[in-house]
Rosetta silent file (secondary structure, phi, psi, omega in degrees, C-alpha in Angstrom):
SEQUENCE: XXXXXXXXXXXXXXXXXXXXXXXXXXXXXXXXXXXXXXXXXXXXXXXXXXXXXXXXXXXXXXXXXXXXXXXXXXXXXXXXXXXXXXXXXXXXXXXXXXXXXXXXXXXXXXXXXXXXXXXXXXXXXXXXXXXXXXXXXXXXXXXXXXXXXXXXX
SCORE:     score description
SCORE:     0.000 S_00000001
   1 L     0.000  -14.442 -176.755 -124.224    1.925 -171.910 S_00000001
   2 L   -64.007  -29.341 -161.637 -124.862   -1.962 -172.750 S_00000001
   3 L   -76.494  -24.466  166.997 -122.791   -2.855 -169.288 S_00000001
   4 L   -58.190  -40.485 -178.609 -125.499   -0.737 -167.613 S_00000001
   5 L   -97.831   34.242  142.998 -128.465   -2.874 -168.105 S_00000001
   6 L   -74.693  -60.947 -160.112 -126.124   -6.101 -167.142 S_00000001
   7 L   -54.914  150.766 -177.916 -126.183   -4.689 -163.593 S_00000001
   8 L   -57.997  170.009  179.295 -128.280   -5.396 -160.882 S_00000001
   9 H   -53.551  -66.706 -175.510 -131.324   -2.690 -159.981 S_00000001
  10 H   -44.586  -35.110  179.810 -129.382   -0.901 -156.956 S_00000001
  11 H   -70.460  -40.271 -172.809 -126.029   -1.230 -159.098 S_00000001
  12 H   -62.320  -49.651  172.079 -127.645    0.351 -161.959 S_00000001
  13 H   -82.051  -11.843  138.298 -128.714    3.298 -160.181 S_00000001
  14 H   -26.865  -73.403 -176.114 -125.462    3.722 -158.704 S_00000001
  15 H   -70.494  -13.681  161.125 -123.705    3.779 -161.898 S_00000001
  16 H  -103.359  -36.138 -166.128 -125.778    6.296 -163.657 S_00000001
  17 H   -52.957  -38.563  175.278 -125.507    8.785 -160.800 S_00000001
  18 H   -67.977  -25.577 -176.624 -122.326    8.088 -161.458 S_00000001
  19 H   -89.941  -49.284  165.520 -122.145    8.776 -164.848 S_00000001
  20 H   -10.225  -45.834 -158.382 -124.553   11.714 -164.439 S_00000001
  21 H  -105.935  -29.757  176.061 -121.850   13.210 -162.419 S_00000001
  22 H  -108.097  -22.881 -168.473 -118.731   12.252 -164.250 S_00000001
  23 L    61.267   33.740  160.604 -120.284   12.641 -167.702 S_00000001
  24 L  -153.695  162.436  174.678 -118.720    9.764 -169.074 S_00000001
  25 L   -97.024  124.471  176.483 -118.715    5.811 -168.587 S_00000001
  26 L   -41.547  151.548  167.869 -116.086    4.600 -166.559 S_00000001
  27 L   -74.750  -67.335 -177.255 -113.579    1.976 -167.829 S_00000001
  28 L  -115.312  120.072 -161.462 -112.706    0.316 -164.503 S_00000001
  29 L   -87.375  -24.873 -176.838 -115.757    0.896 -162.466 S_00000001
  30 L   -51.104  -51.442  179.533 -113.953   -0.809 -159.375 S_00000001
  31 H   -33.011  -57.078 -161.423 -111.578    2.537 -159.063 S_00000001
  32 H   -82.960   -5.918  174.881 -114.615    4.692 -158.713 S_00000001
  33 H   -90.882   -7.430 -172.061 -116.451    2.182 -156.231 S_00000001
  34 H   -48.486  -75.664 -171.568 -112.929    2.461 -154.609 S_00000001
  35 L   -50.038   -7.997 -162.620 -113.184    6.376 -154.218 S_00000001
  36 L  -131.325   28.160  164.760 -116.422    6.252 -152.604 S_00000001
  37 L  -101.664   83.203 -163.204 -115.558    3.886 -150.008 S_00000001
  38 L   -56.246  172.767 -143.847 -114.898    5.577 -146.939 S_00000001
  39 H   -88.819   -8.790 -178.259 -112.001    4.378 -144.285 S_00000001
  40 H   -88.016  -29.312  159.591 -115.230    3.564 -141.561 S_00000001
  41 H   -59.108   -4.264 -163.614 -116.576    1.123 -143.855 S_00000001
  42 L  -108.187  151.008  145.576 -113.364   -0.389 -143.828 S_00000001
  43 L  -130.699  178.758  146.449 -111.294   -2.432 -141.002 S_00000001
  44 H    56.345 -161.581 -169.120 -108.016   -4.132 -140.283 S_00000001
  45 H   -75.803   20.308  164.862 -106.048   -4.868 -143.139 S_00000001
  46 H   -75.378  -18.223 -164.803 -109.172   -4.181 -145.355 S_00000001
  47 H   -56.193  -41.468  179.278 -108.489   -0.556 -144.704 S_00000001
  48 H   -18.369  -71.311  147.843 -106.532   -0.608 -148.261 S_00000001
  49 H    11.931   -3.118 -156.496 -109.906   -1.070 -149.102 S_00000001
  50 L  -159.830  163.088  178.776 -111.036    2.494 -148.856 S_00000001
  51 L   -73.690    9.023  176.442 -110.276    5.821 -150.413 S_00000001
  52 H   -35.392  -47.511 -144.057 -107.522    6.944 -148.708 S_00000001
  53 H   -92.900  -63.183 -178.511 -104.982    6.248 -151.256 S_00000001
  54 H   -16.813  -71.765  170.642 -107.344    7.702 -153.896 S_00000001
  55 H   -31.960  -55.669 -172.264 -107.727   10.560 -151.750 S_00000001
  56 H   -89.099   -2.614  150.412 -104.295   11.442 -151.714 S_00000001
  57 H   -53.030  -64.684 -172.668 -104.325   11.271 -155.480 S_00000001
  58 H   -47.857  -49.909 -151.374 -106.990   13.171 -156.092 S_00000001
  59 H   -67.031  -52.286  179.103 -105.755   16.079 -153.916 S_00000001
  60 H   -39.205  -69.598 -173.450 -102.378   15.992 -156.032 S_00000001
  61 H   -62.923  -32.158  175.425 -104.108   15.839 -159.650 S_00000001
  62 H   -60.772  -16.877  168.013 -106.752   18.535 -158.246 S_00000001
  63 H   -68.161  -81.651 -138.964 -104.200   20.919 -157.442 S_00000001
  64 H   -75.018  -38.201 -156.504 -102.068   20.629 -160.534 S_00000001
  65 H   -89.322  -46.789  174.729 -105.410   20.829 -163.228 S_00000001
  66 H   -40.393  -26.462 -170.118 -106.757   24.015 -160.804 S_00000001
  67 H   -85.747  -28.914 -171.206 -103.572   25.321 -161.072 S_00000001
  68 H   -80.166  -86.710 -168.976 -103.420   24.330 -165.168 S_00000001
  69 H   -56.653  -35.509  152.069 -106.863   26.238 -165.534 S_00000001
  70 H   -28.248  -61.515  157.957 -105.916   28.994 -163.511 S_00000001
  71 H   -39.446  -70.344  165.368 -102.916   29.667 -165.365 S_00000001
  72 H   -53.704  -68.700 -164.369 -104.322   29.639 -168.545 S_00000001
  73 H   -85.965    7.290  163.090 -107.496   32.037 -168.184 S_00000001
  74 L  -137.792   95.636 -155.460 -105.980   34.013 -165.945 S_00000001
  75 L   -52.128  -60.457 -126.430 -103.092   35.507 -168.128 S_00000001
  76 L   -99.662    5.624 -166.814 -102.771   39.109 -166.641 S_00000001
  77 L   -88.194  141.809 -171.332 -103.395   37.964 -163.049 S_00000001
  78 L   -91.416 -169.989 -168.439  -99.786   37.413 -160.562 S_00000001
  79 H   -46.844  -47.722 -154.084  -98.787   34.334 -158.557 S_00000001
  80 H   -76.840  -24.136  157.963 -100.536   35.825 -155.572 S_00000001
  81 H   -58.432  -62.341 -176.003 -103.735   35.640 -156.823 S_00000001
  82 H   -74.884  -34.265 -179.328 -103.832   32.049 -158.593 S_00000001
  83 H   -75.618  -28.717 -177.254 -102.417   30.395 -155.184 S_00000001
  84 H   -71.804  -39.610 -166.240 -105.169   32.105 -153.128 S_00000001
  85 H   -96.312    9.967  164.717 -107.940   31.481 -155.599 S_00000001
  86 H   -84.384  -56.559 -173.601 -106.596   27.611 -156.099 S_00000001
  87 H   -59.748  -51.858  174.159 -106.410   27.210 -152.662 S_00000001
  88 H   -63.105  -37.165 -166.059 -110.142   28.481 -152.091 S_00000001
  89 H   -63.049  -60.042  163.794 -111.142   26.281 -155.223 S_00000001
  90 H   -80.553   -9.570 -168.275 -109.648   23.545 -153.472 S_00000001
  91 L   -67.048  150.453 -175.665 -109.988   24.159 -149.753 S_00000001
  92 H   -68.921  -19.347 -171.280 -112.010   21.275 -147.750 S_00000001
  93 H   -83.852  -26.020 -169.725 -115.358   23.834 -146.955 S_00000001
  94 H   -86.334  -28.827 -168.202 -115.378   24.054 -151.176 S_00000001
  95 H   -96.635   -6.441  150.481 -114.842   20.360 -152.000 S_00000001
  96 H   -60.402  -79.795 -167.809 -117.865   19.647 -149.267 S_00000001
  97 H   -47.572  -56.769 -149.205 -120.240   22.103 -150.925 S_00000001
  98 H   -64.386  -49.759  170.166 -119.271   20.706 -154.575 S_00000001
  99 H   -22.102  -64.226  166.841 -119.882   17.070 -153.106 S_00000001
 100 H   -62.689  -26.548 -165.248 -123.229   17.829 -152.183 S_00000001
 101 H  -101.837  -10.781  172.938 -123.963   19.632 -154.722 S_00000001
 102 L   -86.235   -0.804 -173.818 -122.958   17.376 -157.463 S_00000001
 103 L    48.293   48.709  164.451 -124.837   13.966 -155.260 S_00000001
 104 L   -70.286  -59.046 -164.007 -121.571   12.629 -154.697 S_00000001
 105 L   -57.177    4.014 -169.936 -122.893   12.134 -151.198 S_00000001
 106 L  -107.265  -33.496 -176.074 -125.612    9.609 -152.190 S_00000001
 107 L   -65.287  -54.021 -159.135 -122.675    7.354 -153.708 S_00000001
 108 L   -54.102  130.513  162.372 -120.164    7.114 -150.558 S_00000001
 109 L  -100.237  150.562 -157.353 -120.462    3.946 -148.651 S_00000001
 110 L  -176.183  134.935 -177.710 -119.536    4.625 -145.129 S_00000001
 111 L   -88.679  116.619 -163.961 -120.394    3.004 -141.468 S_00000001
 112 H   -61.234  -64.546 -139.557 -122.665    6.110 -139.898 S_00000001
 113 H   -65.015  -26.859  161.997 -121.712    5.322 -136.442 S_00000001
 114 H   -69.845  -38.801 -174.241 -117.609    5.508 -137.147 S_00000001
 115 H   -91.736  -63.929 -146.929 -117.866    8.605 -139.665 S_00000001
 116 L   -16.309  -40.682 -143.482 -119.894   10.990 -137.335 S_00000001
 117 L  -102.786   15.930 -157.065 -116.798   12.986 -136.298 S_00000001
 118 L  -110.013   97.677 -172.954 -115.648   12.999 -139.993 S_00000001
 119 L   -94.433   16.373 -174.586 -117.601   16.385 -141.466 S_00000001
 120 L  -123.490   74.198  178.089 -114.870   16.380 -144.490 S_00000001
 121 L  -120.384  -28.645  160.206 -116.243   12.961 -145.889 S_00000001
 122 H   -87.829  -26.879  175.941 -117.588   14.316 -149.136 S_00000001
 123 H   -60.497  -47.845  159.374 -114.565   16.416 -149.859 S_00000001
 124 H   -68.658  -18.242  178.115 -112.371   13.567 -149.484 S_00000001
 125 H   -92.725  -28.849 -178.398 -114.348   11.325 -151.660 S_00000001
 126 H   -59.690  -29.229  178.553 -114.587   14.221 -154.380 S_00000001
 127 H   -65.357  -30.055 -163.326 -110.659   13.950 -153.930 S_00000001
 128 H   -77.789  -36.334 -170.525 -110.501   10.108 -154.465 S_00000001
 129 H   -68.008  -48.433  152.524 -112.930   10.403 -157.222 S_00000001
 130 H   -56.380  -33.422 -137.156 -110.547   12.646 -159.032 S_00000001
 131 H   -97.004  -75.448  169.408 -107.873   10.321 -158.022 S_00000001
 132 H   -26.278  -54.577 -174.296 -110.260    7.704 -159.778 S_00000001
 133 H   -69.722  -45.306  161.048 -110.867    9.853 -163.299 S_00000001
 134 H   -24.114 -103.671 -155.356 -106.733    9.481 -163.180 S_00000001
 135 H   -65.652    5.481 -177.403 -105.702    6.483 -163.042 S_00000001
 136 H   -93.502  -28.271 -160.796 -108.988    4.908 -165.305 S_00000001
 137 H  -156.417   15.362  141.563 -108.449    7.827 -168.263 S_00000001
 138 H    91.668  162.325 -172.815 -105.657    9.926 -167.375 S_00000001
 139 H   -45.499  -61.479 -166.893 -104.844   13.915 -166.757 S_00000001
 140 H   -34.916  -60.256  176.571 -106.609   14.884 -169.790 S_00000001
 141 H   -38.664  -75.315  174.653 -109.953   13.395 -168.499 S_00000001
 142 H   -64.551   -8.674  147.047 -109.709   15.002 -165.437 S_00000001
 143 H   -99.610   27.062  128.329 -109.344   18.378 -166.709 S_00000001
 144 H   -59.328  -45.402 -151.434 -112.240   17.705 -168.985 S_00000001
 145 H   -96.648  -27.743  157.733 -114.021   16.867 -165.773 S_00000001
 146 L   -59.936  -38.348 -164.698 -112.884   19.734 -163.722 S_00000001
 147 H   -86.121  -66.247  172.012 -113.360   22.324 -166.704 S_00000001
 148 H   -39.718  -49.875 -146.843 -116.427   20.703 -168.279 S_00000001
 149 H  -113.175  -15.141  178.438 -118.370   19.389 -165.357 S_00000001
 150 H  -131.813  -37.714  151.587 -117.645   21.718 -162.442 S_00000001
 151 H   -49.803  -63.558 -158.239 -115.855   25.143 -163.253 S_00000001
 152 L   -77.532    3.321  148.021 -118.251   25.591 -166.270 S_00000001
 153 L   -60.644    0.000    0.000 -121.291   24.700 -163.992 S_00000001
C-alpha cells in the first residue's frame, strides 16, 4: 500500500478502484493499465498499445477457471449443463453487466467518439483484466479472483 501514496491524486484513485475490485495489489500495474486501454484510444502502430491482446487472454483463462469451478461444484451435473452454464457465465451480455457492476467501467480509457458503436467495451476489458491477473500472478490468482471476488458475490 506504500506505492499508493507515491502516486499522483488521479493515479491514486485509479489504483484503489482498482484494488477495490481485484482485491489485491497488483505487481506490474502497467498490465492492468494495459487491460483497460481500449483499441479507440489507440492508433497506428500504437494499437499494440491497447487491450486486445489481453483480451484474447482473458477470454482463454476465463473459460478454462469457469470451466475449473464448474467442474468441481458441480459433481452430479453432465457435460451439457456445465458448457451451457459456462457459456452464459461467460457470454458478452454477462461480462457487460459484471463490468458495470464491479466499476470496471470508470477505469477504461477509451476515445468516446471512436467507441460509440462498440456496446461490448466493458466485457472486453473484464476479459483483458483477467488476461492481466495472469500474466502479473498466475492461474491460481485468477481463480481466487473469479471464485472470491465475483462467483461468491
Amino acid at each position: 500500500m506504500d506505492k499508493i501514496r507515491l502516486l499522483s491524486k488521479k493515479d491514486r484513485e485509479s489504483y484503489l478502484l482498482l484494488y477495490s475490485i481485484l482485491g489485491f495489489v497488483p505487481d506490474d500495474i502497467s498490465l492492468y493499465r494495459l487491460a483497460m486501454t481500449h483499441s479507440s484510444s489507440a492508433s497506428g502502430a500504437r494499437k499494440l498499445g491497447c487491450n486486445e491482446r489481453l483480451e484474447f487472454l482473458g477470454d482463454a483463462v476465463l473459460s478454462s477457471v469457469t470451466a475449473d469451478f464448474l467442474y468441481s461444484n458441480f459433481r452430479k451435473e453432465r457435460e451439457g449443463f456445465l458448457t451451457n452454464t459456462r457459456s452464459k457465465i461467460v457470454s458478452r451480455e454477462s461480462l457487460n453487466r459484471l463490468a458495470e457492476q464491479i466499476g470496471l467501467l470508470k477505469l477504461i480509457k477509451f476515445n468516446a467518439r471512436q467507441s460509440a458503436h462498440n456496446s461490448y467495451m466493458g466485457g472486453n476489458a473484464f476479459e483483458a483484466l483477467v488476461g492481466a491477473i495472469y500474466l502479473d500472478r498466475g492461474y491460481d490468482y485468477c481463480k481466487y479472483f473469479m471464485e472470491e471476488r465475483i462467483i461468491g458475490q
